[in-house]
Short mmCIF file of C-alpha atoms in Angstrom, two decimals:
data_model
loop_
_atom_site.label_atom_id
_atom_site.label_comp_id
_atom_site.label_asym_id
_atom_site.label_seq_id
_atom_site.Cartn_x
_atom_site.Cartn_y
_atom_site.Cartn_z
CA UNK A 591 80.58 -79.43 -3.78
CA UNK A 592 77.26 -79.95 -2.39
CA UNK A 593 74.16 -77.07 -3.92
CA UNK A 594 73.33 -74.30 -1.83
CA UNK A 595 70.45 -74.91 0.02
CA UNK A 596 67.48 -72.84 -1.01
CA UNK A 597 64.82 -71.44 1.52
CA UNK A 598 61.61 -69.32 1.27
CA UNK A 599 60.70 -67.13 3.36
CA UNK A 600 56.87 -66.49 3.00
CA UNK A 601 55.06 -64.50 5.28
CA UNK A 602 51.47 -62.43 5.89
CA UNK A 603 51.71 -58.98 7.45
CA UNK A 604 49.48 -56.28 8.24
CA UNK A 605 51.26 -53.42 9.77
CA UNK A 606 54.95 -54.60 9.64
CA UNK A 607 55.42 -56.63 12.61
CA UNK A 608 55.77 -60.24 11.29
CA UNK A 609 57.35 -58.74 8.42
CA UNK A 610 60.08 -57.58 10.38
CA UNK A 611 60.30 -61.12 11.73
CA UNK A 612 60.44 -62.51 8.12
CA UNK A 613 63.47 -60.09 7.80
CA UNK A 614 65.00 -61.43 10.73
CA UNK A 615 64.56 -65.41 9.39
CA UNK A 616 65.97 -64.24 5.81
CA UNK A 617 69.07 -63.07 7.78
CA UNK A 618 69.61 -66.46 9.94
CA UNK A 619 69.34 -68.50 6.91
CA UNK A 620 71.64 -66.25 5.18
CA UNK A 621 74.45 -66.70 7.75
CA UNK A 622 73.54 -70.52 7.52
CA UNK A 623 74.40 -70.22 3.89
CA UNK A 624 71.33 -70.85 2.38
CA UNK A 625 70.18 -68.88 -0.83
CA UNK A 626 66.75 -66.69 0.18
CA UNK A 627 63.70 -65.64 -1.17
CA UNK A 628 61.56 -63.29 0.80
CA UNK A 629 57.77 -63.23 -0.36
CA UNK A 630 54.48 -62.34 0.89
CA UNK A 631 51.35 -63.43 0.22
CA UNK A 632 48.42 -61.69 -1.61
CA UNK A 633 46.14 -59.60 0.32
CA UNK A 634 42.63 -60.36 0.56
CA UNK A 635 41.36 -57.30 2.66
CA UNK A 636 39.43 -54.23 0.52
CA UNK A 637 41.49 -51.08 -0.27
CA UNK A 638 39.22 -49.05 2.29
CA UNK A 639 39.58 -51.37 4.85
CA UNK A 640 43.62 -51.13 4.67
CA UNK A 641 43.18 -47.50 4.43
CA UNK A 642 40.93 -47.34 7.27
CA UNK A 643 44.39 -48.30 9.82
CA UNK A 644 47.41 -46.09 9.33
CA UNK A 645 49.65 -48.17 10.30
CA UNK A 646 48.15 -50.96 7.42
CA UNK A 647 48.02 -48.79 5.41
CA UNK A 648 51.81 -47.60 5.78
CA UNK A 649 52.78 -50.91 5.38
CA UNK A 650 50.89 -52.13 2.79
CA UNK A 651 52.66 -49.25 0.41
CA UNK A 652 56.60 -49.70 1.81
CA UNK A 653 56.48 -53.38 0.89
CA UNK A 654 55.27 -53.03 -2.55
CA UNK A 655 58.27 -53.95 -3.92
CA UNK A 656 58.03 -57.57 -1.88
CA UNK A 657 57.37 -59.69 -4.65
CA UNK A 658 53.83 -62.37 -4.40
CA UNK A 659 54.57 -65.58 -3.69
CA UNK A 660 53.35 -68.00 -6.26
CA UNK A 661 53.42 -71.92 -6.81
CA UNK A 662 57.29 -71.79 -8.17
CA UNK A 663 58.68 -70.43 -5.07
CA UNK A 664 57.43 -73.66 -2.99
CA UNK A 665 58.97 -75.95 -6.40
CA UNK A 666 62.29 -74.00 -5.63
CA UNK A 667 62.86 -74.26 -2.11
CA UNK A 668 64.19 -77.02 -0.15
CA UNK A 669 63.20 -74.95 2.86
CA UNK A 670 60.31 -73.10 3.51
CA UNK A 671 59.54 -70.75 6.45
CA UNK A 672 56.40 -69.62 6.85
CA UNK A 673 55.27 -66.55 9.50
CA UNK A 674 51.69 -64.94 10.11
CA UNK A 675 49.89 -63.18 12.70
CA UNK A 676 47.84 -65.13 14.74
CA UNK A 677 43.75 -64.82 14.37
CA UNK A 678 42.00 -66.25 16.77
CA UNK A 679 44.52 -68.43 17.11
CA UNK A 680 45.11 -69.83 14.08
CA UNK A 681 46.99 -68.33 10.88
CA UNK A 682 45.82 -65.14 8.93
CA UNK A 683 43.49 -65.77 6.29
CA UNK A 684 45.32 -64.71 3.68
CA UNK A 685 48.28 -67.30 4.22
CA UNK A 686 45.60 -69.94 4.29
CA UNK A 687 44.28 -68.68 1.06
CA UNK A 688 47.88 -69.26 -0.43
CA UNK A 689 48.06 -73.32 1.27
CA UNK A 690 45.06 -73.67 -0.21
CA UNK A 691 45.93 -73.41 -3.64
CA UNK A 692 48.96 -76.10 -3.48
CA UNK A 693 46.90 -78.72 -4.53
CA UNK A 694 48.44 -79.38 -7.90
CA UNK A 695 51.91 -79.48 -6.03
CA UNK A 696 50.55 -81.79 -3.31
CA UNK A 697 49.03 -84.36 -5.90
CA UNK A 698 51.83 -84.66 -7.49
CA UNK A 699 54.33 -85.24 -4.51
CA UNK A 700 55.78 -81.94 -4.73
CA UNK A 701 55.82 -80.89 -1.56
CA UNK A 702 56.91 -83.28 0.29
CA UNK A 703 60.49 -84.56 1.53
CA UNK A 704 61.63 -80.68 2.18
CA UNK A 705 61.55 -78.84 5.43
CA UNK A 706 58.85 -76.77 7.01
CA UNK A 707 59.15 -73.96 9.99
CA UNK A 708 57.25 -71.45 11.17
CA UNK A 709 56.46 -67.94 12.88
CA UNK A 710 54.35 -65.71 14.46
CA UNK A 711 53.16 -62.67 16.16
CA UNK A 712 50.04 -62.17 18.71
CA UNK A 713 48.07 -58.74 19.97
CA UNK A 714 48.39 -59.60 23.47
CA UNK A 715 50.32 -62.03 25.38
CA UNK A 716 49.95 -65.53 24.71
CA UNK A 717 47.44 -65.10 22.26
CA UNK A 718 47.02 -68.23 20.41
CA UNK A 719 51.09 -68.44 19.33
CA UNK A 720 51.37 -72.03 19.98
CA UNK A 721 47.80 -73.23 18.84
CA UNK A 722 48.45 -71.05 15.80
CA UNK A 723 52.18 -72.58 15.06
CA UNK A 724 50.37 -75.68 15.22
CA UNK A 725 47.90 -75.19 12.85
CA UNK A 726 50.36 -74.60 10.56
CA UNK A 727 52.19 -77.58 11.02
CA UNK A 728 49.41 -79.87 10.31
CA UNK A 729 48.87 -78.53 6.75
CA UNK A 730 52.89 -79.63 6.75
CA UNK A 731 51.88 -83.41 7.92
CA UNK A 732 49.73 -83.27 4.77
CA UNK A 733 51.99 -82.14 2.57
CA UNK A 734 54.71 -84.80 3.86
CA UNK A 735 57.10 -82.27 5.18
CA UNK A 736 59.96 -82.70 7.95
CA UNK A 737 58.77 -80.02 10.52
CA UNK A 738 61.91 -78.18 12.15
CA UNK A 739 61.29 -76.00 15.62
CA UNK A 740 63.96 -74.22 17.15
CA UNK A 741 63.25 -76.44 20.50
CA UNK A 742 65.70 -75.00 23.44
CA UNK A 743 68.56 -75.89 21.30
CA UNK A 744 69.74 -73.05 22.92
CA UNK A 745 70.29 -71.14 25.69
CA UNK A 746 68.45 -68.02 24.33
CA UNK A 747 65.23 -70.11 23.78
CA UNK A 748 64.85 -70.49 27.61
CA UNK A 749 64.41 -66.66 27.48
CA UNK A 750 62.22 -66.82 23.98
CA UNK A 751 60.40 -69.29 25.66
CA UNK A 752 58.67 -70.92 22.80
CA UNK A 753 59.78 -74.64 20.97
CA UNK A 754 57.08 -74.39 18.76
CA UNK A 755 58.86 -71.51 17.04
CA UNK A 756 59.57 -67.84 16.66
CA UNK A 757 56.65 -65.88 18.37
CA UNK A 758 56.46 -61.97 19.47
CA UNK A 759 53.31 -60.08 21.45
CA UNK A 760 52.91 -56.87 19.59
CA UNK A 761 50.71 -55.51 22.26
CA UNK A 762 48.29 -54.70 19.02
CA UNK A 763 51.09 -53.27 17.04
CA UNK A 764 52.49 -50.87 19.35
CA UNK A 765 55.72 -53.17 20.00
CA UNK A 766 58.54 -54.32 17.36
CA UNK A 767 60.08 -57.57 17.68
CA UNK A 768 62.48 -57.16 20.25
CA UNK A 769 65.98 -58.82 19.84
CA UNK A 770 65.04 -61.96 21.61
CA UNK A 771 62.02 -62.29 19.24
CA UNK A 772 63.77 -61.78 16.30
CA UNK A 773 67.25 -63.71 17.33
CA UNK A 774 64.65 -66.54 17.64
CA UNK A 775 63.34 -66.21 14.34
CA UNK A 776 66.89 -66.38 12.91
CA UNK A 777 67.83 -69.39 15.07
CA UNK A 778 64.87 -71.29 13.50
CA UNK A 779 66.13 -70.49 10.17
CA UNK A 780 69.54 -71.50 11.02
CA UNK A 781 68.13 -75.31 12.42
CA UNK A 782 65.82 -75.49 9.07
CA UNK A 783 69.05 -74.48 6.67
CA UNK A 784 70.96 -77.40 9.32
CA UNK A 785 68.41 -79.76 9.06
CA UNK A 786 67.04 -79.12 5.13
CA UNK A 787 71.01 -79.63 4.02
CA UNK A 788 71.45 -82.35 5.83
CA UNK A 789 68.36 -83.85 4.47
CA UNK A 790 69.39 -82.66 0.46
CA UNK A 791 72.26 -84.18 0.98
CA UNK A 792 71.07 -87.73 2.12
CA UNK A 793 68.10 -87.76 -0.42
CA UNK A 794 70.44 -86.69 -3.19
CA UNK A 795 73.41 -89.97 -1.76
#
């Protein structure tokens, strides 16, 4: 019997939004069959500037219990997912913060050969989704990975309207991921659980 696929989930969120999304890619690959680990990233922003926001703040203290990513997580997975709200069109600090310490991973080949998605959300439309989905990829191409999209592989993503990957306007913070947003983040899971078995499988023949 062939192992169970094993994906991370690791995302950066502020007042709940791409967290819910992280929720929603935890499910797909679920369904796909994968084992999941959900985990965020550290935050870098000052206690008084979290409490400054209600809705940050709010947040910040109902995922407490979300363990920190660290090193091990990327060691375990075969498939990781990562999702961040966009800044300026490229990914949130603090998820940058956690790439940048894979460097004793990365020399030694650690990262590579597994599969890479992503997600994210924007304050107003457009936003920077793609450009910021992209910037994530090419710390992927460095690492060797086999980037997986969800492309319009199907009918829902001519409606989601994004190949690059899962992507939601908040309309800054006011609005949840609605069901298309978050049925795209579990159809990008689903194609990375697809795509990372396929590729355990082949590695491991």
């Amino acid at each position: 019997m062939a192992a169970q696929t094993k994906v991370a989930v690791i995302y950066y969120s502020a007042t709940g939004i791409t967290y819910q999304m992280a929720q929603a890619a935890c499910e797909g690959a679920g369904e796909a069959g994968a084992e999941v680990r959900l985990r965020k990233v550290r935050e870098l922003a000052p206690d008084e500037a979290i409490r400054s926001n209600s809705g940050w703040h709010a947040h910040h203290m109902e995922t407490q219990d979300v363990p920190e990513v660290q090193l091990d997580d990327l060691s375990w997975a075969d498939v990781v997912i990562f999702g961040t709200p966009t800044r300026y069109g490229v990914m949130a600090a603090q998820l940058k913060q956690f790439m940048d310490t894979t460097g004793p991973l990365w020399s030694q080949g650690a990262l590579a050969d597994k599969v890479y998605s992503a997600f994210c959300s924007t304050a107003t439309s457009h936003g920077g989704q793609e450009a910021t989905l992209l910037s994530m990829f090419n710390v992927f191409y460095h690492w060797g990975g086999v980037v997986v999209t969800p492309g319009y592989t199907d009918p829902s993503q001519f409606v989601a309207g994004n190949p690059y990957g899962a992507s939601h306007t908040s309309n800054n913070g006011e609005t949840a991921p609605d069901d298309i947003a978050l049925g795209a983040c579990a159809l990008t899971a689903r194609r990375a659980v697809q795509i990372g078995a396929a590729l355990k499988a082949g590695l491991a023949g």
